[in-house]
Every structure is written in C-alpha cells, then in structure tokens.
Coordinates of C-alpha atoms and ligand atoms in Angstrom, one line a residue:
M1051 CA -12.8 -9.5 -10.5
I1052 CA -13.5 -8.3 -6.9
E1053 CA -17.0 -7.4 -5.9
L1054 CA -17.9 -4.4 -3.6
V1055 CA -19.2 -5.3 -0.2
R1056 CA -22.9 -4.6 0.0
P1057 CA -25.1 -4.3 3.2
A1058 CA -26.6 -7.8 2.4
H1059 CA -23.0 -9.3 2.8
L1060 CA -22.6 -7.7 6.3
V1061 CA -26.0 -9.1 7.3
R1062 CA -24.9 -12.5 6.2
L1063 CA -21.5 -12.1 7.9
R1064 CA -23.2 -11.2 11.3
E1065 CA -25.4 -14.3 10.9
L1066 CA -22.3 -16.5 10.2
L1067 CA -19.8 -15.0 12.9
G1068 CA -21.7 -13.3 15.3
E1069 CA -22.8 -9.6 15.7
D1070 CA -19.4 -8.8 17.7
A1071 CA -17.2 -10.3 15.1
V1072 CA -18.3 -7.7 12.3
R1073 CA -17.5 -4.0 13.0
S1074 CA -18.8 -1.6 10.4
D1075 CA -19.1 1.7 12.4
D1076 CA -17.0 4.7 11.3
A1077 CA -14.5 4.5 14.2
S1078 CA -13.7 0.7 13.5
R1079 CA -13.4 1.4 9.7
E1080 CA -10.9 4.3 10.4
R1081 CA -9.0 2.1 13.0
Y1082 CA -8.7 -0.9 10.7
G1083 CA -8.1 1.4 7.7
R1084 CA -4.7 2.3 9.1
D1085 CA -1.3 0.8 10.3
E1086 CA 1.8 2.4 11.2
T1087 CA 2.8 3.4 7.6
E1088 CA 2.9 7.1 7.0
N1089 CA -0.5 8.9 7.3
L1090 CA -2.4 6.4 5.0
C1091 CA -5.9 5.3 5.6
F1092 CA -8.0 3.0 3.4
P1093 CA -11.1 2.1 5.5
P1094 CA -12.4 -1.4 4.8
A1095 CA -16.2 -1.8 4.5
A1096 CA -16.0 -3.8 7.8
A1097 CA -13.4 -5.2 10.1
I1098 CA -14.0 -9.0 10.9
L1099 CA -12.8 -10.3 14.2
P1100 CA -13.1 -14.0 14.2
R1101 CA -12.7 -15.9 17.5
D1102 CA -11.1 -19.0 16.3
R1103 CA -9.8 -20.9 13.2
Q1104 CA -13.2 -22.2 12.2
Q1105 CA -14.5 -18.5 11.9
V1106 CA -11.6 -17.7 9.8
I1107 CA -12.5 -20.7 7.6
D1108 CA -16.2 -19.7 7.5
L1109 CA -15.3 -16.1 6.6
L1110 CA -12.9 -17.0 3.9
R1111 CA -15.6 -19.5 2.4
Y1112 CA -18.0 -16.8 2.2
A1113 CA -15.8 -14.1 1.0
H1114 CA -14.5 -16.3 -1.7
S1115 CA -18.0 -17.3 -2.8
E1116 CA -19.0 -13.6 -3.2
R1117 CA -15.5 -12.6 -4.5
L1118 CA -15.0 -10.1 -1.6
A1119 CA -11.5 -8.7 -1.1
V1120 CA -10.0 -9.8 2.4
T1121 CA -6.8 -8.2 3.9
P1122 CA -5.4 -10.1 6.9
R1123 CA -4.2 -8.0 9.8
G1124 CA -2.3 -8.7 13.1
A1125 CA -1.8 -5.6 15.2
G1126 CA -1.4 -3.0 12.5
T1127 CA 2.3 -2.2 13.4
G1128 CA 3.5 -2.7 9.7
L1129 CA 5.6 -0.1 8.1
S1130 CA 5.0 -0.9 4.4
G1131 CA 1.1 -0.7 4.4
G1132 CA 0.6 -4.6 4.2
A1133 CA -2.5 -4.4 6.3
L1134 CA -4.0 -1.4 4.6
P1135 CA -7.4 -2.7 2.7
V1136 CA -6.2 -0.5 -0.3
E1137 CA -8.9 -2.1 -2.6
G1138 CA -11.6 -1.9 0.2
G1139 CA -13.4 -5.0 1.1
L1140 CA -12.9 -6.6 4.5
S1141 CA -10.2 -6.4 7.1
L1142 CA -9.6 -9.7 8.7
S1143 CA -8.1 -9.1 12.1
L1144 CA -6.5 -12.1 13.7
E1145 CA -6.2 -10.3 17.2
R1146 CA -8.7 -12.4 19.0
L1147 CA -6.8 -15.6 18.1
D1148 CA -4.4 -14.8 21.0
R1149 CA -3.8 -18.2 22.7
V1150 CA -0.3 -19.7 23.4
L1151 CA -1.5 -23.3 22.8
E1152 CA 1.6 -25.2 24.2
V1153 CA 5.1 -24.9 25.4
D1154 CA 6.9 -28.0 25.2
P1155 CA 10.3 -27.8 27.2
R1156 CA 11.3 -31.5 26.2
N1157 CA 11.2 -30.7 22.5
L1158 CA 12.0 -27.1 22.7
V1159 CA 8.8 -26.0 20.7
A1160 CA 5.9 -23.7 21.3
R1161 CA 2.6 -23.7 19.5
A1162 CA 0.8 -20.3 19.5
E1163 CA -2.1 -18.7 17.6
A1164 CA -1.3 -15.9 15.1
G1165 CA -2.9 -13.0 17.3
V1166 CA -0.4 -13.6 20.3
I1167 CA 1.6 -10.6 20.9
T1168 CA 5.3 -11.4 20.2
A1169 CA 6.6 -10.2 23.7
E1170 CA 3.8 -12.1 25.4
L1171 CA 5.1 -15.5 23.9
Q1172 CA 8.8 -14.4 24.9
R1173 CA 7.7 -13.9 28.5
R1174 CA 5.8 -17.1 28.6
V1175 CA 8.7 -19.2 27.4
E1176 CA 11.4 -17.2 29.4
E1177 CA 9.6 -18.2 32.6
L1178 CA 10.7 -21.8 31.8
G1179 CA 14.2 -20.7 31.1
L1180 CA 13.6 -20.8 27.3
F1181 CA 14.1 -18.4 24.7
Y1182 CA 12.3 -17.2 21.3
P1183 CA 14.8 -14.8 19.9
P1184 CA 13.0 -12.8 17.1
D1185 CA 12.9 -9.3 18.6
P1186 CA 11.3 -6.6 16.3
A1187 CA 11.4 -3.3 18.2
S1188 CA 7.7 -3.4 18.0
R1189 CA 7.4 -6.6 20.0
E1190 CA 5.3 -5.3 22.8
T1191 CA 2.5 -4.7 20.3
C1192 CA 3.0 -6.6 17.1
T1193 CA 1.7 -10.3 16.7
L1194 CA 3.3 -13.6 15.7
G1195 CA 1.1 -13.6 12.6
G1196 CA 2.5 -10.2 11.5
N1197 CA 6.0 -11.4 12.2
L1198 CA 5.6 -14.5 10.3
A1199 CA 3.8 -12.7 7.3
E1200 CA 6.8 -10.1 7.2
D1201 CA 9.5 -12.5 8.2
S1202 CA 10.3 -9.8 10.8
A1203 CA 13.7 -9.3 12.3
G1204 CA 15.3 -7.2 14.9
P1205 CA 18.8 -6.5 16.5
R1206 CA 19.3 -10.1 17.6
S1207 CA 18.7 -11.5 14.1
C1208 CA 22.4 -11.2 13.3
K1209 CA 23.1 -14.1 15.6
Y1210 CA 19.9 -15.9 15.5
G1211 CA 18.3 -15.1 12.2
T1212 CA 15.0 -13.6 11.3
T1213 CA 11.5 -15.0 12.2
R1214 CA 11.8 -17.7 9.6
A1215 CA 14.7 -19.5 11.4
W1216 CA 12.4 -20.2 14.2
V1217 CA 9.4 -21.7 12.5
L1218 CA 8.8 -25.5 12.1
G1219 CA 5.2 -25.5 11.0
L1220 CA 2.1 -23.5 10.2
E1221 CA -1.6 -23.8 10.3
A1222 CA -3.2 -21.7 7.8
V1223 CA -6.3 -21.2 5.5
L1224 CA -6.3 -20.7 1.8
A1225 CA -8.3 -17.8 0.1
D1226 CA -11.2 -20.2 -0.5
G1227 CA -11.5 -21.3 3.1
T1228 CA -9.5 -24.6 2.7
P1229 CA -7.6 -25.2 5.9
F1230 CA -4.2 -26.8 5.7
E1231 CA -1.1 -27.5 7.8
T1232 CA 2.6 -27.2 6.8
G1233 CA 5.6 -28.8 8.5
G1234 CA 5.2 -29.9 12.1
A1235 CA 7.3 -30.0 15.2
N1236 CA 10.2 -31.8 13.5
R1237 CA 13.6 -30.3 13.5
K1238 CA 14.3 -31.7 10.0
D1239 CA 11.7 -32.2 7.3
K1240 CA 12.5 -32.8 3.6
T1241 CA 9.0 -33.9 2.7
G1242 CA 8.1 -32.2 -0.5
Y1243 CA 8.4 -28.4 -1.1
N1244 CA 8.8 -26.3 2.1
L1245 CA 5.5 -24.6 2.1
T1246 CA 6.2 -23.3 5.7
Q1247 CA 9.0 -21.1 4.3
L1248 CA 7.0 -20.0 1.3
L1249 CA 4.3 -18.6 3.4
I1250 CA 6.7 -16.9 5.7
G1251 CA 7.3 -13.4 4.3
S1252 CA 4.4 -13.8 1.9
E1253 CA 2.6 -10.6 3.5
G1254 CA -0.7 -12.1 3.8
T1255 CA -1.0 -12.6 0.0
L1256 CA -1.0 -16.4 -0.2
A1257 CA -2.9 -17.7 2.8
V1258 CA -4.0 -16.6 6.3
I1259 CA -2.0 -18.0 9.1
T1260 CA -3.8 -19.0 12.0
A1261 CA -1.2 -20.7 14.2
A1262 CA 2.5 -21.6 14.2
T1263 CA 4.9 -24.3 15.8
L1264 CA 7.9 -22.3 16.8
R1265 CA 11.4 -23.5 17.7
L1266 CA 12.8 -22.4 21.1
T1267 CA 16.3 -22.6 22.6
A1268 CA 17.8 -22.2 26.1
K1269 CA 17.7 -18.7 27.3
P1270 CA 21.2 -17.2 27.5
R1271 CA 22.2 -17.0 31.1
A1272 CA 24.4 -13.8 30.8
T1273 CA 24.2 -10.8 28.4
M1274 CA 26.4 -7.8 28.1
T1275 CA 26.2 -4.6 26.1
L1276 CA 29.1 -2.5 24.8
I1277 CA 29.0 1.0 23.1
L1278 CA 31.7 1.8 20.9
P1279 CA 32.4 5.3 19.6
F1280 CA 34.2 5.7 16.3
P1281 CA 35.8 8.8 14.7
T1282 CA 34.7 7.9 11.2
L1283 CA 31.9 6.0 9.5
E1284 CA 34.6 3.9 7.7
S1285 CA 36.2 2.8 10.9
A1286 CA 32.8 1.7 12.4
A1287 CA 32.0 -0.2 9.3
A1288 CA 35.5 -1.9 9.2
A1289 CA 34.9 -2.9 12.9
V1290 CA 31.6 -4.5 12.0
E1291 CA 33.3 -6.8 9.5
A1292 CA 36.2 -7.6 11.7
L1293 CA 33.9 -8.5 14.7
F1294 CA 32.2 -11.2 12.6
R1295 CA 35.4 -12.3 10.8
E1296 CA 37.3 -12.8 14.1
G1297 CA 34.6 -14.8 15.7
H1298 CA 33.3 -12.4 18.3
D1299 CA 29.6 -13.7 17.6
P1300 CA 27.8 -10.6 18.5
A1301 CA 24.1 -11.3 19.5
A1302 CA 23.4 -7.8 18.3
C1303 CA 25.5 -5.2 16.2
E1304 CA 23.7 -2.0 15.8
I1305 CA 24.9 1.3 14.1
M1306 CA 23.9 4.9 14.5
E1307 CA 25.6 7.7 12.6
D1308 CA 26.3 11.1 14.0
A1309 CA 23.0 12.6 12.8
A1310 CA 21.1 9.8 14.6
L1311 CA 23.1 10.4 17.8
A1312 CA 22.3 14.2 17.5
A1313 CA 18.5 13.4 17.2
V1314 CA 18.8 11.2 20.4
A1315 CA 20.9 13.7 22.2
A1316 CA 18.1 16.3 22.0
T1317 CA 15.9 13.8 23.8
M1318 CA 18.3 12.3 26.5
P1319 CA 21.7 13.0 27.8
L1320 CA 24.4 10.8 26.0
P1321 CA 27.6 9.4 27.6
D1322 CA 30.6 11.7 27.3
A1323 CA 32.3 9.0 25.4
L1324 CA 30.2 9.5 22.5
R1325 CA 30.9 13.3 22.2
G1326 CA 32.2 14.1 18.7
A1327 CA 31.7 10.5 17.5
A1328 CA 30.9 10.1 13.8
A1329 CA 29.3 6.8 14.4
M1330 CA 28.5 4.5 17.3
L1331 CA 28.3 0.6 17.4
L1332 CA 26.2 -1.1 20.0
V1333 CA 27.3 -4.7 20.4
E1334 CA 25.4 -7.2 22.7
L1335 CA 27.1 -10.5 23.8
H1336 CA 25.2 -13.6 25.0
G1337 CA 26.8 -16.2 27.0
A1338 CA 26.7 -18.8 29.9
D1339 CA 28.0 -16.6 32.6
S1340 CA 29.2 -13.0 33.2
E1341 CA 32.7 -13.8 33.8
G1342 CA 33.0 -15.4 30.4
L1343 CA 31.4 -12.4 28.9
I1344 CA 33.9 -10.1 30.5
E1345 CA 36.8 -12.2 29.0
R1346 CA 35.1 -12.0 25.7
A1347 CA 34.5 -8.3 25.8
A1348 CA 38.1 -7.3 26.4
P1349 CA 39.6 -8.6 23.0
L1350 CA 36.5 -7.3 21.3
A1351 CA 37.2 -3.7 22.7
D1352 CA 41.0 -4.1 21.8
L1353 CA 40.0 -5.0 18.1
A1354 CA 37.7 -2.0 17.9
R1355 CA 40.4 0.2 19.5
R1356 CA 42.9 -0.9 16.8
L1357 CA 40.5 0.1 14.3
G1358 CA 40.0 3.6 15.7
S1359 CA 37.3 3.3 18.4
G1360 CA 37.4 5.6 21.5
E1361 CA 37.0 4.1 24.9
A1362 CA 34.3 1.2 25.1
L1363 CA 31.4 1.5 27.6
A1364 CA 30.4 -1.8 28.9
S1365 CA 27.4 -2.6 30.8
Q1366 CA 27.9 -4.1 34.4
D1367 CA 24.2 -5.1 35.2
A1368 CA 20.8 -5.2 33.6
T1369 CA 20.1 -1.6 34.5
E1370 CA 23.1 -0.3 32.7
E1371 CA 22.3 -2.6 29.9
R1372 CA 18.8 -0.9 29.5
R1373 CA 20.5 2.5 29.8
L1374 CA 22.9 1.7 27.0
W1375 CA 20.2 0.3 24.8
A1376 CA 18.1 3.3 25.4
I1377 CA 20.3 5.3 23.1
R1378 CA 19.5 2.9 20.2
R1379 CA 15.9 2.3 21.2
K1380 CA 14.9 5.9 21.2
V1381 CA 16.3 6.7 17.8
G1382 CA 13.0 6.1 16.0
E1383 CA 10.9 8.4 18.2
A1384 CA 13.9 10.9 18.1
V1385 CA 13.7 11.1 14.4
K1386 CA 10.1 12.0 14.4
G1387 CA 11.0 15.0 16.7
V1388 CA 13.5 16.3 14.1
S1389 CA 11.2 16.5 10.9
P1390 CA 8.6 14.6 9.1
Y1391 CA 10.4 11.9 7.2
K1392 CA 10.3 8.8 5.0
E1393 CA 12.0 5.7 6.0
A1394 CA 13.7 3.3 3.4
D1395 CA 14.5 -0.1 4.9
T1396 CA 17.7 -0.8 2.8
V1397 CA 19.7 -4.0 3.0
V1398 CA 23.2 -4.6 1.4
P1399 CA 25.9 -7.2 1.9
R1400 CA 27.5 -6.3 5.3
A1401 CA 30.9 -5.2 3.7
A1402 CA 28.9 -2.5 1.7
L1403 CA 27.6 -0.6 4.7
A1404 CA 29.7 2.3 4.6
D1405 CA 29.2 2.6 0.8
L1406 CA 25.4 2.6 1.5
V1407 CA 25.6 5.4 4.0
R1408 CA 27.7 7.5 1.6
A1409 CA 25.2 6.7 -1.2
A1410 CA 22.3 7.8 1.0
R1411 CA 24.0 11.1 1.9
R1412 CA 24.8 11.8 -1.8
V1413 CA 21.3 11.0 -3.1
A1414 CA 19.9 13.2 -0.3
A1415 CA 22.2 16.0 -1.0
D1416 CA 21.5 15.8 -4.9
N1417 CA 17.8 16.4 -3.9
G1418 CA 18.3 19.0 -1.4
L1419 CA 17.4 16.7 1.5
R1420 CA 19.2 15.6 4.7
T1421 CA 19.2 11.9 6.0
I1422 CA 19.4 10.3 9.4
C1423 CA 20.8 6.6 9.1
Y1424 CA 20.8 3.8 11.6
G1425 CA 20.0 0.2 11.8
H1426 CA 21.2 -3.5 12.2
A1427 CA 24.7 -3.2 10.9
G1428 CA 25.3 -7.0 11.7
D1429 CA 22.8 -7.7 9.0
G1430 CA 23.8 -4.9 6.6
N1431 CA 20.2 -3.6 7.3
L1432 CA 20.0 0.2 7.4
H1433 CA 17.0 2.5 7.9
V1434 CA 17.7 5.6 5.9
N1435 CA 15.3 8.4 6.9
L1436 CA 14.9 11.2 4.3
L1437 CA 14.0 14.3 6.2
R1438 CA 11.4 16.7 5.0
G1439 CA 12.7 19.7 6.8
E1440 CA 10.8 23.0 5.9
L1441 CA 9.6 21.9 2.3
D1442 CA 6.1 22.4 1.3
E1443 CA 4.0 19.2 0.6
R1444 CA 4.4 19.2 -3.2
E1445 CA 8.0 19.9 -3.2
W1446 CA 8.7 17.4 -0.5
E1447 CA 6.7 14.6 -2.3
R1448 CA 8.6 15.4 -5.6
R1449 CA 12.1 15.3 -4.0
R1450 CA 11.3 12.4 -1.6
D1451 CA 10.2 10.2 -4.6
Q1452 CA 13.3 11.2 -6.8
A1453 CA 15.5 10.6 -3.8
E1454 CA 13.9 7.3 -2.7
E1455 CA 14.2 5.9 -6.4
A1456 CA 17.8 7.0 -6.7
L1457 CA 18.6 5.4 -3.3
F1458 CA 17.1 2.1 -4.2
R1459 CA 19.0 2.1 -7.6
A1460 CA 22.2 2.7 -5.5
V1461 CA 21.3 -0.2 -3.1
V1462 CA 20.6 -2.6 -5.9
E1463 CA 24.1 -1.5 -7.5
L1464 CA 25.7 -2.3 -4.2
G1465 CA 24.1 -5.9 -4.3
G1466 CA 21.3 -5.0 -2.0
K1467 CA 17.6 -5.0 -1.8
I1468 CA 14.8 -2.4 -1.3
T1469 CA 13.5 -4.1 1.9
G1470 CA 15.4 -6.0 4.6
E1471 CA 12.5 -6.5 7.1
H1472 CA 9.5 -4.1 6.7
G1473 CA 8.2 -5.7 3.6
V1474 CA 7.1 -4.7 0.0
G1475 CA 3.5 -4.3 0.9
W1476 CA 1.8 -1.1 -0.7
T1477 CA 4.5 1.6 -0.3
Q1478 CA 7.4 -0.3 -1.9
R1479 CA 5.7 -2.2 -4.8
R1480 CA 6.7 0.3 -7.4
Y1481 CA 10.3 -0.4 -6.7
L1482 CA 10.0 -4.3 -6.7
H1483 CA 11.2 -4.5 -10.3
L1484 CA 14.4 -2.8 -9.3
A1485 CA 15.4 -5.6 -7.2
V1486 CA 13.6 -8.7 -8.6
D1487 CA 14.2 -9.9 -12.2
A1488 CA 11.5 -10.5 -14.6
P1489 CA 11.6 -14.4 -14.5
S1490 CA 11.4 -14.3 -10.7
L1491 CA 8.5 -11.9 -10.8
A1492 CA 6.7 -14.1 -13.2
A1493 CA 7.2 -17.1 -10.8
M1494 CA 6.0 -15.0 -7.9
R1495 CA 2.9 -14.1 -9.8
A1496 CA 2.3 -17.8 -10.8
I1497 CA 2.6 -18.8 -7.0
K1498 CA 0.0 -16.1 -6.1
A1499 CA -2.3 -17.4 -8.8
A1500 CA -1.9 -21.0 -7.7
F1501 CA -2.8 -20.1 -4.0
D1502 CA -5.4 -17.5 -4.8
P1503 CA -6.8 -17.7 -8.3
L1504 CA -9.5 -15.0 -7.7
G1505 CA -7.0 -12.6 -6.2
I1506 CA -9.3 -11.9 -3.1
L1507 CA -6.4 -12.1 -0.5
N1508 CA -4.6 -8.9 0.2
P1509 CA -5.2 -7.4 -3.3
G1510 CA -2.9 -4.5 -4.4
K1511 CA 0.1 -5.7 -2.4
I1512 CA 3.8 -6.7 -3.4
F1513 CA 3.4 -6.7 -7.2
P1514 CA 3.8 -3.5 -9.3
Ligands
FAD1431 C1 7.9 1.3 16.5 C2 7.9 0.2 15.3 C3 9.0 -0.6 15.4 C4 9.2 -1.6 14.6 N1 10.3 -2.3 14.5 C5 10.5 -3.5 13.8 C6 11.7 -4.2 13.7 O1 12.7 -4.1 14.6 N2 11.8 -5.2 12.9 C7 10.9 -5.5 11.9 O2 11.0 -6.4 11.1 N3 9.8 -4.7 12.0 C8 9.6 -3.7 12.7 N4 8.5 -3.0 12.6 C9 7.4 -3.3 11.8 C10 6.2 -4.1 12.2 O3 6.0 -4.1 13.6 C11 6.5 -5.8 11.7 O4 6.2 -5.7 10.4 C12 5.4 -6.7 12.4 O5 5.8 -8.0 12.1 C13 4.0 -6.4 12.0 O6 3.1 -7.2 12.9 P1 1.6 -6.8 13.0 O7 1.0 -7.8 13.9 O8 1.5 -5.4 13.5 O9 1.2 -7.0 11.6 P2 0.2 -6.1 10.6 O10 0.9 -4.8 10.5 O11 -1.1 -6.0 11.2 O12 0.5 -6.8 9.1 C14 1.6 -7.0 8.6 C15 1.4 -7.8 7.3 O13 1.2 -9.1 7.7 C16 0.0 -9.6 7.2 N5 -0.5 -10.5 8.1 C17 -0.7 -10.2 9.5 N6 -1.2 -11.2 10.2 C18 -1.4 -12.2 9.3 C19 -1.8 -13.6 9.4 N7 -2.2 -14.1 10.4 N8 -1.8 -14.4 8.2 C20 -1.5 -13.8 7.0 N9 -1.0 -12.6 6.9 C21 -0.9 -11.7 8.1 C22 -0.9 -8.5 6.8 O14 -1.7 -8.6 5.8 C23 0.2 -7.5 6.4 O15 0.7 -7.5 5.1 C24 8.4 -2.0 13.5 C25 7.1 -1.1 13.6 C26 6.9 -0.2 14.5 C27 5.6 0.7 14.5

C-alpha cells in the first residue's frame, strides 16, 4: 500500500538531499507532472533532482521505508505517459546525472550517466570518429535513461537496431535503494540471466538506471539520402520488402502516405517529383565513400522504378541531405497544424505494412475519422494519427477510443503489437491484454513483484 507524501517527508528529504534537490512549488509540480503525452498532468507532491548516484540511493532507501511512490523521469519527452506520476508521490528526475564518464576508443565503448542528452553523447563520440546510432527524433532533448527505459528507436534502427542493441551494461538502483550493476564492457557475456536486457524497455518500473556502458562503432564516412515517389501505397510497400530482400541494406527506410505529404506541403514547398505521389519512401545509405554510395544508389533506384517509382531524388551533399530529410522530420509538427490528433505507435511484420495502412483507413472511416500515417517502414513501425477534425470533445473521445481499440485489434491480427517504440506507459496499458497472452502477463507481474515487492516504482504503468 502506497502512502501519501506529507510535509514531514519533504522536510526529511531536504535534510537528506539538500534544499535545491527537492522542488515542491506549484510551477515545479506542474512541470514534473507533464511529459509530451497529450495534455495530461499529474503533479507529484515534489520533484526530486539528485546530483549523483548516492543521492538516488538515499532517496530510494527513504521512499521505500516510508512507502512513497517514485516515478523516474528523464527529460519528459515520452509519448505514452511513462514519466507521469499518475499515483502522486515523488517525481525522480535524473536530469542532473548528466556526465559522460568515459569514451574508450580502443574498446569502442562509452560510459555515461542516465541524464545525458542523447545528441550530446553522439556529438562527443563523433568528434573521435565514432558513432552511437540510436536516433529518436527527440534526440536533442531526450536522455539516455529515457531511451534505455523505453528501448527507444529511430529511423536508423532498421540497420543498427534499437537502443538495446547498443547497451553492454547498466548501473542501477532497486526500489529499496540497493545499488547493482549488470553486464559490463564485454561484447559477449553469458553469465546468468541477462538483467541488462530485462531492464531495457522496463519503463522505469523495475529499477532506476543511473548510468550505462554503451557500445560504439566507427562513424560511417559517407551518407546519401534518396527520395522515391510511388503512385500507389502497395508499390511503395513492395519496394520496402524488395530493398531488404535484395541486400540494399538501407540505414533508414521511412514511409509517408499522401495525407502526410499534404500536411508537410502546407508548411514547406515539396519537390515537384512528389506531386501526385500516393506514398514516398526516404532511404538513407551509409558507406565508406561517396563514390561507393553513388554506385549502390543506381541499382536501388532501378529496383524502385521497376516497382513503379517515379524519378528518384538523390542528395549530392550534406545540405541537400538535410533538405530531403526535412520532408520527413517536419511531419510530426505538420500533423499538429492539421488537427488535434491521437497517435498510435503500431508495429507489424514488415510485409504487412500496406495491410496496416489499409486497416487504419478502414477503421478511421468506420468511425467517421481521418488518419495521417507515416513511420519507420524498414521496421514495420507506423505512426497512425487519428484526427479529431471538427468533432466536439465528447464525440471525439468516443470515436477515438473505439477507433483506437479496433485499430489495435487489426494490428494484432496482422501479427503486430500495440507499440513499437513509445512504450505502454499509462496511455496504452488498457490495450496490453490484446497483444500479450495471459501467461506472459503473469510472468511480467511476477518479475515486477521480484524487483519491487511494495510496488513503489512507477506505479500505475504498463499493467492493465
Ligand atoms: C518530438 C518527439 C519525437 C520523438 N521521437 C521518437 C522517436 O523517433 N523514437 C522513439 O522511440 N521515441 C520518440 N519520442 C519519444 C521519447 O522521446 C522517447 O521515449 C525518449 O526515450 C524518452 O526519453 P526521456 O528522457 O524524455 O524520458 P521520459 O519521458 O522522462 O521517461 C520515459 C520513461 O522512462 C522512464 N525513465 C526515464 N529515465 C529513467 C531512468 N534513468 N531509469 C529508469 N527509468 C527511467 C520513465 O519512468 C518513463 O517511464 C519522441 C518524442 C517527441 C516529443
């Protein structure tokens, strides 16, 4: 049973951690009561901002002894409400654990604290000619801890894998304040259960991650971006399959349907080649030199043409590459300009991508809604945005909930899952049972109980 935070608790926390680590003013409670999920706000009794691992340990020991709820938080960019203190208690922000502890170019590993901003680590290692690939679109603001807790992904994960592929070890703290370390800096490790991989994607419900040892690779020396316009969704989807089957090894393979292109066209001019396209693929290639990439791009464009693509646009330099990527990068903001919306982070086996878009359109039409779809085609991960349009609040909520459930049921029928990268968190938990069978759910609950028997860590999340 979780206890309410009382004024005496805050007095004790200030003695333990220092005045500036405990923020209980209204502005802080509002700030730490939100993330980027819809317009939800669950203010904590206080936000706690430890300076180092020892303070995380001290906080958790105390919170555990008093049975106070603790919700870990990185930068609050999450899209499933994972960092929202939905049951009150304390928000534990890791933002001040922001040191890159080590970059080791000989072993190609880096050690960094959980509050380091993802792009900051990327810049640090790229200065040394190294590369940390996970690239959520929020990378300029989100933290490594959030990426680890969500197993975040991005366009490049179709070649390099999601965050979990780049983690060798973790430093973490259990709900009762016990510190522990998993894995290490070894590239192979078969020593017992793999707790590193269990904690990755656990959404702050099993332990608080304070630092990670991450795998690096050499920075690709050349990159090239191609835009491929398709006359039908089916031809674009067929091209996605063929690209991988025929070994073109894209570093990124993104898709935007016509409604997504139209939304972006309202904010910036699009290349003529995209006029009338039913779908666009954006493909990024990585290689050792630009000559090699030009050689690889030609057969790729030929393959796309045989499957119906119009003329391919290929970047000649970094400026053009940014210009072509802007079409894809702007879509999130552009959708906001069209209508209030609800985003479903669906994922299906890659070959079911076109079926998924059709299912989304059908479900939306059945409920009198429109959709805008785009996403990481190479991973079968499609962001389906259900648009509110002119509906009043009550009608929107009714139709949205109906459409969302029907969409997830369709996704599961296609062999997919209800979230590819944003996590279950608070907003998706009522659909978990659609995609996870009862024995698996029971095993997950048993794992949660083993790590956090009192249930103080991020209560109210994941489980229905
Ligand atoms: C504009 C925008 C674009 C985005 N693009 C992508 C994308 O391309 N791919 C993608 O996967 N996601 C994307 N996201 C979602 C979000 O950025 C990611 O989920 C990100 O990893 C969250 O990091 P954060 O530091 O903001 O974590 P928060 O939102 O603060 O927390 C997220 C979850 O992690 C837990 N957590 C945070 N830190 C720790 C820790 N140290 N220990 C234990 N648990 C912790 C929290 O409890 C919560 O459950 C996007 C979001 C926005 C707003």
